[in-house]
XYZ file of C-alpha atoms in Angstrom:
658
model
C 37.184 107.479 19.516
C 39.247 104.970 17.598
C 38.576 102.382 20.249
C 34.818 102.970 19.956
C 34.944 102.592 16.178
C 37.055 99.452 16.508
C 34.556 98.024 18.958
C 31.746 98.829 16.521
C 33.587 97.009 13.744
C 34.479 94.141 16.068
C 30.813 93.479 16.852
C 30.043 92.894 13.149
C 33.082 90.661 12.653
C 32.489 88.528 15.756
C 28.822 88.097 14.829
C 29.794 87.084 11.276
C 32.352 84.620 12.653
C 29.943 82.973 15.106
C 27.075 82.726 12.610
C 29.289 81.276 9.869
C 31.003 78.846 12.206
C 27.627 77.615 13.452
C 26.396 77.003 9.888
C 29.710 75.346 9.012
C 29.500 72.910 11.924
C 25.809 72.192 11.319
C 26.540 71.369 7.676
C 29.060 68.715 8.695
C 26.761 67.324 11.393
C 24.068 66.903 8.749
C 26.638 65.193 6.464
C 25.685 67.409 3.536
C 29.190 67.581 2.120
C 29.279 65.284 -0.880
C 27.588 67.240 -3.671
C 29.331 69.868 -5.758
C 26.999 72.581 -4.462
C 27.754 71.423 -0.880
C 31.475 71.892 -1.477
C 30.955 75.391 -2.917
C 28.745 76.271 0.059
C 31.385 75.041 2.521
C 34.155 76.965 0.727
C 32.158 80.183 0.946
C 31.496 79.619 4.629
C 35.178 78.910 5.207
C 36.133 82.181 3.518
C 33.741 84.135 5.734
C 35.051 82.376 8.849
C 38.694 83.082 7.961
C 37.953 86.647 6.839
C 35.929 87.545 9.907
C 38.567 85.999 12.171
C 41.325 87.925 10.408
C 39.308 91.135 10.750
C 38.909 90.481 14.474
C 42.688 90.162 14.706
C 43.194 93.351 12.662
C 40.788 95.343 14.808
C 42.590 94.037 17.862
C 45.981 95.088 16.423
C 44.994 98.568 15.209
C 45.207 100.286 18.644
C 48.711 98.846 19.051
C 49.892 99.463 15.503
C 51.998 102.495 16.425
C 53.880 100.478 19.017
C 55.310 97.815 16.747
C 56.405 97.537 13.161
C 55.694 93.825 13.317
C 52.063 94.502 14.154
C 51.741 96.846 11.196
C 53.217 94.203 8.909
C 50.853 91.556 10.303
C 47.907 93.848 9.707
C 48.937 94.449 6.100
C 49.427 90.707 5.468
C 46.029 89.868 6.946
C 44.372 92.599 4.893
C 46.010 91.288 1.734
C 44.804 87.736 2.337
C 41.361 89.071 3.238
C 40.942 90.723 -0.152
C 42.586 87.885 -2.091
C 40.227 85.332 -0.601
C 37.084 87.444 -0.304
C 36.928 88.493 -3.931
C 36.506 84.767 -4.717
C 33.135 84.820 -2.919
C 30.958 86.222 -5.762
C 32.258 83.831 -8.451
C 31.959 80.985 -5.944
C 28.349 81.937 -5.338
C 27.763 82.109 -9.096
C 29.143 78.568 -9.319
C 26.928 77.519 -6.389
C 23.850 79.013 -8.027
C 24.694 77.248 -11.305
C 24.888 73.950 -9.416
C 21.537 74.538 -7.713
C 19.772 75.464 -10.951
C 21.579 72.821 -13.015
C 23.243 75.324 -15.354
C 26.667 73.870 -14.512
C 25.871 70.710 -16.468
C 25.396 72.768 -19.642
C 28.343 75.116 -19.143
C 31.012 74.877 -21.862
C 34.722 75.270 -21.187
C 34.784 78.540 -23.146
C 32.013 80.086 -21.057
C 33.673 78.867 -17.866
C 36.986 80.478 -18.823
C 35.276 83.745 -19.794
C 33.425 83.736 -16.461
C 36.720 83.365 -14.573
C 38.561 86.190 -16.398
C 37.240 88.996 -14.109
C 38.331 86.992 -11.062
C 41.838 86.508 -12.462
C 42.030 90.249 -13.280
C 41.031 91.330 -9.760
C 43.392 88.809 -8.172
C 46.211 90.153 -10.364
C 45.285 93.697 -9.341
C 45.656 92.750 -5.677
C 49.053 91.139 -6.272
C 50.289 94.184 -8.224
C 48.809 96.443 -5.552
C 51.645 95.386 -3.241
C 53.870 97.737 -5.240
C 51.506 99.931 -7.293
C 48.904 100.660 -4.573
C 46.018 101.298 -7.008
C 43.511 99.252 -4.951
C 44.291 100.341 -1.398
C 47.200 101.544 0.741
C 48.081 102.606 4.286
C 48.856 106.285 4.777
C 51.580 107.785 6.961
C 49.363 107.393 10.004
C 48.790 103.717 9.266
C 45.177 104.319 8.248
C 43.611 102.137 5.535
C 42.785 104.079 2.356
C 40.885 102.934 -0.758
C 41.747 103.944 -4.318
C 40.074 103.590 -7.696
C 40.959 99.876 -7.936
C 38.666 99.104 -5.009
C 35.771 100.408 -7.056
C 36.744 98.019 -9.855
C 36.772 95.071 -7.435
C 33.362 96.011 -6.075
C 32.029 96.389 -9.612
C 33.329 92.938 -10.558
C 31.805 91.410 -7.418
C 28.434 92.995 -8.066
C 28.655 91.857 -11.708
C 29.085 88.236 -10.575
C 26.062 88.568 -8.299
C 24.001 90.129 -11.072
C 25.072 87.322 -13.397
C 23.882 84.815 -10.804
C 20.605 86.716 -10.525
C 20.279 86.655 -14.321
C 20.757 82.871 -14.350
C 18.126 82.555 -11.657
C 15.613 84.570 -13.656
C 16.122 82.762 -16.958
C 15.892 79.410 -15.164
C 13.035 80.544 -12.940
C 10.779 77.582 -13.777
C 13.515 75.019 -13.221
C 13.762 75.353 -9.434
C 11.312 75.249 -6.566
C 9.765 78.317 -5.011
C 11.627 77.667 -1.758
C 14.984 77.788 -3.557
C 13.955 80.884 -5.494
C 13.095 82.736 -2.293
C 16.332 81.617 -0.620
C 18.492 82.831 -3.507
C 16.626 86.126 -3.793
C 17.031 86.611 -0.053
C 20.763 85.974 -0.415
C 21.077 88.481 -3.260
C 19.129 91.131 -1.396
C 20.974 90.866 1.914
C 24.469 90.568 0.418
C 24.054 93.408 -2.078
C 22.581 95.589 0.666
C 25.564 94.821 2.922
C 28.056 95.568 0.145
C 26.372 98.855 -0.772
C 26.244 100.000 2.860
C 29.944 99.262 3.367
C 30.845 100.883 0.040
C 28.998 104.118 0.864
C 29.606 104.243 4.598
C 33.203 103.162 5.039
C 32.963 103.050 8.819
C 30.083 100.502 8.796
C 31.610 97.079 8.087
C 28.437 95.152 7.159
C 29.621 93.030 4.223
C 30.795 89.914 6.107
C 27.895 90.039 8.543
C 25.379 90.373 5.682
C 26.919 87.369 3.913
C 26.780 85.270 7.098
C 23.121 86.178 7.683
C 22.276 85.428 4.044
C 23.835 81.969 4.363
C 21.394 81.128 7.145
C 18.566 81.365 4.624
C 20.483 79.290 2.087
C 21.278 76.636 4.691
C 17.676 76.328 5.903
C 16.095 76.152 2.459
C 18.637 74.673 0.038
C 21.371 72.870 1.951
C 19.009 71.289 4.467
C 17.237 68.547 2.495
C 15.264 66.848 5.245
C 12.050 66.942 3.217
C 13.876 65.292 0.292
C 15.601 62.527 2.236
C 14.155 59.104 2.970
C 14.854 58.737 6.686
C 15.107 54.939 6.577
C 17.745 54.677 3.855
C 19.450 58.084 3.758
C 18.940 58.455 -0.005
C 16.480 60.721 -1.773
C 12.727 60.054 -1.644
C 9.906 60.022 -4.180
C 9.191 63.730 -3.740
C 12.834 64.571 -4.467
C 12.751 62.471 -7.635
C 9.702 64.325 -8.912
C 11.301 67.725 -8.231
C 14.607 66.723 -9.816
C 12.915 65.306 -12.903
C 10.945 68.519 -13.313
C 14.271 70.338 -13.204
C 15.814 67.967 -15.748
C 12.925 68.418 -18.179
C 12.953 72.190 -17.679
C 16.591 72.240 -18.804
C 15.920 69.722 -21.582
C 18.711 67.553 -20.203
C 19.260 63.907 -21.129
C 19.462 61.175 -18.506
C 19.660 57.433 -18.106
C 17.069 56.206 -15.632
C 17.599 52.902 -13.840
C 14.649 51.491 -11.907
C 15.188 48.495 -9.608
C 11.951 46.686 -8.780
C 11.909 43.869 -6.214
C 8.916 41.907 -7.453
C 8.467 39.696 -4.389
C 8.594 42.505 -1.827
C 5.010 41.871 -0.679
C 5.942 38.314 0.244
C 9.013 39.558 2.119
C 6.896 42.078 4.011
C 4.269 39.525 4.982
C 6.827 36.908 5.948
C 9.348 39.101 7.749
C 7.412 42.039 9.149
C 7.858 45.785 8.798
C 11.027 46.215 10.856
C 13.003 43.509 9.064
C 11.824 44.829 5.720
C 13.073 48.305 6.647
C 16.427 46.778 7.580
C 16.558 45.027 4.203
C 15.780 48.265 2.366
C 18.556 49.994 4.281
C 20.991 47.200 3.351
C 20.073 47.581 -0.309
C 20.560 51.355 -0.214
C 23.942 50.933 1.483
C 24.991 48.605 -1.321
C 23.809 51.062 -3.974
C 25.911 53.781 -2.316
C 28.979 51.634 -2.993
C 28.088 51.634 -6.691
C 27.245 55.327 -7.109
C 27.071 58.472 -4.970
C 23.988 58.751 -2.755
C 22.621 61.847 -4.487
C 21.934 59.822 -7.637
C 19.771 57.308 -5.699
C 16.060 57.556 -4.873
C 13.968 55.215 -2.716
C 10.559 55.729 -4.305
C 8.670 52.861 -2.654
C 9.199 49.769 -0.558
C 11.183 47.476 -2.828
C 11.804 50.066 -5.521
C 14.872 52.232 -6.105
C 15.689 54.645 -8.911
C 19.094 55.845 -10.099
C 19.338 58.935 -12.317
C 22.503 59.462 -14.385
C 23.104 62.541 -16.531
C 24.164 62.060 -20.134
C 26.131 65.202 -21.067
C 26.042 66.406 -24.626
C 29.092 67.864 -26.312
C 31.718 66.284 -24.066
C 34.498 67.680 -26.246
C 33.435 71.187 -25.209
C 33.205 70.344 -21.521
C 36.467 68.568 -20.754
C 37.573 71.159 -18.183
C 34.195 71.245 -16.444
C 34.024 67.462 -16.352
C 37.522 67.324 -14.904
C 36.583 69.799 -12.168
C 33.443 67.789 -11.394
C 35.144 64.400 -11.690
C 34.472 63.637 -8.019
C 30.751 64.135 -8.592
C 30.393 62.315 -11.870
C 29.589 58.564 -11.888
C 32.763 56.521 -12.084
C 30.985 53.745 -13.998
C 28.887 53.753 -17.139
C 25.174 53.023 -16.920
C 25.677 49.467 -18.151
C 28.486 48.855 -15.638
C 26.259 50.085 -12.812
C 23.459 47.770 -13.949
C 25.852 44.825 -14.102
C 27.045 45.444 -10.538
C 23.444 45.594 -9.326
C 22.526 42.389 -11.138
C 25.570 40.618 -9.719
C 24.635 41.605 -6.186
C 20.987 40.609 -6.554
C 22.046 37.196 -7.786
C 23.345 36.628 -4.258
C 21.207 36.239 -1.100
C 20.322 39.081 1.266
C 19.855 38.942 5.024
C 16.124 38.939 5.738
C 15.770 38.690 9.479
C 17.656 35.618 10.618
C 17.634 33.929 7.227
C 19.187 34.626 3.851
C 16.965 34.909 0.812
C 17.503 35.668 -2.861
C 15.240 38.489 -3.985
C 13.457 38.496 -7.322
C 14.409 41.738 -8.999
C 13.913 43.351 -12.383
C 15.899 46.336 -13.649
C 14.308 48.786 -16.056
C 16.576 51.061 -18.067
C 15.198 54.016 -19.979
C 16.646 56.984 -21.830
C 14.905 60.267 -21.068
C 13.443 62.114 -22.816
C 13.981 59.852 -25.838
C 11.972 56.882 -24.498
C 10.123 58.370 -21.537
C 9.095 61.762 -22.830
C 7.537 63.309 -19.716
C 7.831 63.156 -15.944
C 4.419 61.457 -15.910
C 5.818 58.717 -18.159
C 8.581 58.086 -15.624
C 6.085 57.703 -12.812
C 3.925 55.442 -14.990
C 7.007 53.259 -15.209
C 7.438 53.318 -11.439
C 3.767 52.728 -10.639
C 3.123 50.020 -13.199
C 3.651 46.406 -12.187
C 6.109 44.459 -14.296
C 4.156 42.287 -16.739
C 4.046 38.710 -15.459
C 4.802 37.243 -18.860
C 8.175 38.995 -19.078
C 10.961 36.762 -17.757
C 13.898 39.082 -18.475
C 15.850 40.582 -15.595
C 16.704 43.719 -17.587
C 14.016 45.577 -19.507
C 15.050 48.280 -21.966
C 14.131 49.639 -25.357
C 11.088 47.877 -26.786
C 10.699 45.921 -23.550
C 9.258 49.142 -22.114
C 6.522 49.427 -24.717
C 4.053 48.351 -22.060
C 4.526 51.832 -20.555
C 3.333 53.354 -23.809
C 0.483 50.870 -23.764
C -0.416 51.957 -20.257
C -0.516 55.589 -21.352
C -2.798 54.617 -24.232
C -5.044 52.655 -21.846
C -5.282 55.649 -19.541
C -6.399 57.815 -22.432
C -8.907 55.134 -23.420
C -10.339 55.148 -19.884
C -10.787 58.922 -19.982
C -12.490 58.646 -23.380
C -14.732 55.866 -22.092
C -15.865 57.986 -19.160
C -16.588 60.934 -21.457
C -18.307 58.958 -24.244
C -19.828 56.015 -22.326
C -17.641 53.415 -24.043
C -17.733 51.218 -20.960
C -20.194 48.333 -21.168
C -21.388 45.822 -18.597
C -21.330 42.155 -19.665
C -22.991 39.329 -17.766
C -21.818 35.760 -17.231
C -24.703 33.571 -16.042
C -24.549 31.139 -13.106
C -26.619 27.937 -12.983
C -27.855 25.482 -10.400
C -25.874 22.251 -10.437
C -29.136 20.346 -10.276
C -31.131 20.759 -13.464
C -28.874 23.504 -14.843
C -31.567 26.068 -14.098
C -30.571 29.726 -14.367
C -29.525 31.037 -10.958
C -28.072 34.506 -11.569
C -25.222 36.308 -13.300
C -21.980 38.121 -12.591
C -21.623 41.685 -13.900
C -18.269 42.221 -15.632
C -17.027 45.528 -17.008
C -15.729 45.768 -20.564
C -14.035 48.608 -22.420
C -14.535 49.025 -26.162
C -12.237 51.827 -27.256
C -12.442 53.496 -30.638
C -8.628 53.443 -30.971
C -7.438 50.389 -29.001
C -10.410 48.116 -29.609
C -11.368 45.776 -26.767
C -9.371 46.335 -23.574
C -9.823 43.645 -20.926
C -10.379 44.255 -17.201
C -7.106 42.704 -16.024
C -5.365 45.476 -17.988
C -7.548 48.534 -17.431
C -8.840 47.988 -13.873
C -5.377 48.455 -12.227
C -4.952 51.649 -14.271
C -8.397 52.863 -13.190
C -7.394 52.293 -9.558
C -4.118 54.214 -9.964
C -5.995 57.082 -11.635
C -8.322 57.304 -8.631
C -11.399 56.619 -10.767
C -12.356 53.219 -9.371
C -15.346 54.577 -7.432
C -16.737 56.243 -10.557
C -16.303 53.099 -12.618
C -17.797 50.797 -9.974
C -20.733 53.138 -9.481
C -21.310 52.905 -13.245
C -21.428 49.093 -13.050
C -23.812 49.121 -10.085
C -26.128 51.597 -11.798
C -26.173 49.492 -14.978
C -27.054 46.416 -12.947
C -29.792 48.314 -11.131
C -31.243 49.464 -14.469
C -31.270 45.862 -15.672
C -32.977 44.629 -12.515
C -35.469 47.519 -12.779
C -36.714 46.080 -16.104
C -38.048 43.065 -14.187
C -36.485 40.635 -16.676
C -34.001 39.023 -14.225
C -36.684 38.394 -11.606
C -39.159 36.981 -14.146
C -36.424 34.655 -15.401
C -36.014 33.273 -11.876
C -32.636 34.878 -11.269
C -31.847 34.958 -7.573
C -29.350 37.849 -7.785
C -26.736 39.606 -9.922
C -23.171 39.696 -8.600
C -21.281 42.994 -8.518
C -17.524 42.941 -7.836
C -15.999 45.121 -5.125
C -12.495 45.561 -3.780
C -11.755 45.648 -0.077
C -10.227 49.114 -0.461
C -13.596 50.402 -1.689
C -15.399 48.964 1.297
C -12.953 50.686 3.658
C -13.662 54.169 2.333
C -15.741 56.547 4.407
C -19.350 56.770 3.297
C -19.226 53.523 1.299
C -22.316 51.958 2.932
C -24.337 55.132 2.508
C -23.298 55.424 -1.156
C -24.312 51.847 -1.989
C -27.674 52.254 -0.267
C -28.314 55.559 -1.997
C -27.591 54.239 -5.503
C -29.760 51.130 -5.187
C -32.610 52.916 -3.408
C -32.755 55.476 -6.221
C -33.854 52.654 -8.564
C -36.463 51.275 -6.151
C -35.400 47.639 -6.579
C -35.029 44.831 -3.998
C -31.572 45.027 -2.445
C -31.570 41.245 -2.184
C -31.121 41.173 -5.972
C -27.603 42.592 -5.509
C -24.855 40.203 -4.393
C -21.527 41.946 -3.745
C -18.461 39.825 -4.545
C -15.238 40.614 -2.677
C -11.796 39.348 -3.585
C -10.487 39.072 -0.037
C -7.009 40.509 0.478
C -7.534 42.540 3.621
C -4.958 42.627 6.418
C -5.897 40.943 9.657
C -6.067 44.289 11.468
C -8.884 45.429 9.164
C -11.226 42.458 9.627
C -13.314 44.308 12.196
C -13.871 47.252 9.876
C -14.720 45.044 6.895
C -17.002 42.909 9.044
C -18.896 46.023 10.125
C -19.370 47.130 6.498
C -20.645 43.702 5.450
C -22.989 43.459 8.424
C -24.461 46.911 7.732
C -25.079 46.131 4.055
C -26.502 42.691 4.809
C -28.822 44.269 7.354
C -29.953 46.632 4.586
C -30.811 43.569 2.450
C -27.768 42.998 0.229
C -26.016 39.647 -0.194
C -22.271 38.999 -0.042
C -19.979 36.349 -1.481
C -16.232 35.768 -1.397
C -14.554 35.579 -4.795
C -11.453 33.627 -5.879
C -11.330 31.194 -2.960
C -8.135 29.167 -3.186
C -5.991 31.633 -5.132
C -3.993 32.963 -2.210
C -6.063 36.123 -2.062
C -8.512 34.436 0.288
C -7.964 32.574 3.516
C -9.782 30.395 5.991
C -9.836 33.096 8.650
C -11.842 35.344 6.335
C -14.262 32.563 5.490
C -14.978 31.962 9.159
C -15.018 35.528 10.457
C -16.949 37.382 7.732
C -20.637 36.731 7.131
C -20.600 35.675 3.490
C -23.669 34.059 1.974
C -21.625 32.103 -0.539
C -18.045 31.229 -1.478
C -16.843 31.146 -5.096
C -14.149 28.517 -5.654
C -11.558 29.667 -8.149
C -11.242 27.872 -11.471
C -7.623 26.931 -10.693
C -8.831 24.499 -8.013
C -11.335 22.901 -10.407
C -8.778 22.563 -13.187
C -6.189 21.224 -10.757
C -8.663 18.544 -9.648
C -8.741 17.205 -13.211
C -4.973 16.860 -13.389
C -4.156 14.894 -10.260
C -5.549 13.062 -7.295
C -3.941 15.634 -5.032
C -5.835 18.395 -6.836
C -9.095 16.471 -6.496
C -8.463 16.046 -2.778
C -7.974 19.805 -2.412
C -11.266 20.473 -4.232
C -13.174 17.880 -2.181
C -11.830 19.099 1.142
C -12.463 22.739 0.214
C -16.085 22.030 -0.684
C -16.696 19.960 2.460
C -15.112 22.592 4.705
C -17.181 25.411 3.187
C -20.351 23.368 3.542
C -19.556 22.729 7.191
C -19.543 26.521 7.602
C -23.061 26.532 6.114
C -22.113 28.581 3.056
C -23.405 28.143 -0.488
C -20.775 27.221 -3.083
C -20.206 28.539 -6.599
C -17.560 26.874 -8.771
C -16.235 28.949 -11.650
C -14.336 27.875 -14.749
C -16.641 25.012 -15.706
C -15.935 24.069 -19.324
C -16.329 20.292 -19.868
C -18.711 17.390 -19.243
C -15.984 15.677 -17.200
C -15.894 18.622 -14.827
C -19.676 18.546 -14.497
C -19.594 14.824 -13.653
C -16.901 15.392 -11.018
C -18.830 18.254 -9.413
C -22.057 16.243 -9.277
C -20.351 14.034 -6.701
C -19.849 17.048 -4.408
C -22.348 19.239 -2.494
C -21.844 22.211 -4.852
C -24.731 24.635 -5.384
C -23.978 26.719 -8.486
C -21.783 26.599 -11.584
C -20.279 29.259 -13.815
C -18.127 28.968 -16.913
C -17.835 28.699 -20.673
C -19.675 25.361 -20.556
C -22.827 27.452 -20.176
C -21.855 30.875 -21.482
C -19.006 33.294 -21.822
C -19.588 36.863 -20.579
C -22.121 38.463 -22.938
C -23.783 41.873 -23.354
C -27.113 42.494 -21.641
C -29.147 42.172 -24.831
C -27.602 38.768 -25.579
C -28.317 37.643 -22.016
C -31.943 38.671 -22.419
C -32.140 36.647 -25.646
C -30.571 33.691 -23.857
C -33.092 33.972 -21.040
C -35.941 34.058 -23.534
C -34.530 31.127 -25.464
C -33.857 33.214 -28.545
C -30.201 32.210 -28.825
């Protein structure tokens, strides 16, 4: 009978050993060993492995205990070390749970000492039990017997688990649902195993229950595959959002360092995807030499974020900080920034060449300067203002983020209260300066910010996902104007409406454009869509199909900003534009030098050879007019004739009233 019971016990212990050992090995294979919670997790696993192994040895020795005094002694020693080590499990799990929820960063030395008192008491009880036997003892037959002290130890263990559960509940909103479920699963399984073993002494379920519970913890908390950027091995954008939500939930204070590589698009185009990935990996490897990987986030190609906690009340947390010294940054925020700046002043390997990257570092205190998680992501999503030449932006340098937030609110107000307005800048024939048409330009007149110009609010509109709504508004306003019959009576050939390539690529775009214009019952030939060409070569076929379908329906198309770098010769040849608009920078450059004039002349001649009409924008002086008269240019646009004006002013201009 004893052998059967021993075998029953052995099955639980062997299963606990194998499960824990598997999790232990997997944790090291995954290299999840560098965070404080990882270390606590590994220590708990190690205790289960050692305890289950010692129990296997004890169960093996029990049948032979009567044969040898040495075996009896070995059994007693193993039992002692089992209890001494195992009672550390609940407080270790409490520590682990505090790390996961972030409570550990707010724990004072006094609270930490108070939390450890029950552990010290139970450990002392076990040491004194060697002579006093008030926890357990072995009777005359060598059978293990519990006493009242064992109840105290179980009560302390359950108290630690309940304390951990209490922390989980009060910090419920600070962690993800997946972590909540994992921790609740752990509590449920472990407490069930403890209760079963406490009530039914012959069913040794505690170790096995703990091992099973750790499977859930490993799969949901310790395994961070969905939080890791596979290319660089640091955290990804999703992880940053979750961690910031946690930080704000706890009202913690952090320093946020954002590294933006401003010429990453050029690197990508010049080096290709694979070499760019290699460069990003090199940068992340460097950052890991400055600070531990779990502070680093790769939020986008060419953009990294480092989050550093700023602990309050350091004088109350000296012990905690000392314990966590391995996991606290060794450098201050400013020292980290200096190391990053020093490295970026040197070249990086980009393919087979070395290149110095243009980088800007943004430093912000949260929540003092960036008050919400959305503000942080505004910072990440917003391009660095071109006029700023500093390499480190902090304090008032980041006011443009506040401006962006204000612009976003202005856009939402404009949509609700119709504060958007369409202006028109006329175009004229070069010969005779007769009115040819006009370009529709969106303006925003906000009740709080005043006039907000397109180069500021259009990128924000795009990031808000409202660009289709705004562009539909412009098209409808143009259609209403054409519907009046005034443009056609004035001899206007068409009105230009700006589009982005990304709009054209969206599903249903052609149908939407046709539907809007047809609802006004106007000639589609009166609408000329302008595209600033920045499409990748792989998408030419798709864009060509969109243009062909709309041209077949009766619309016209022109390419905007020729000569700025956004357009290229391949596009001019392969896409069926009716006209090409030469950017003002080429015209103004032609005034400054012979080289600039040569570029203008050759551009015009090349476009004409492709049988396209030519519009030159930015015309402001008589000298420019005289220069253009020598070239086969068709239409002119610029302040020489008119700045962008509201519709009513354009009507007055057409009628000769202004």
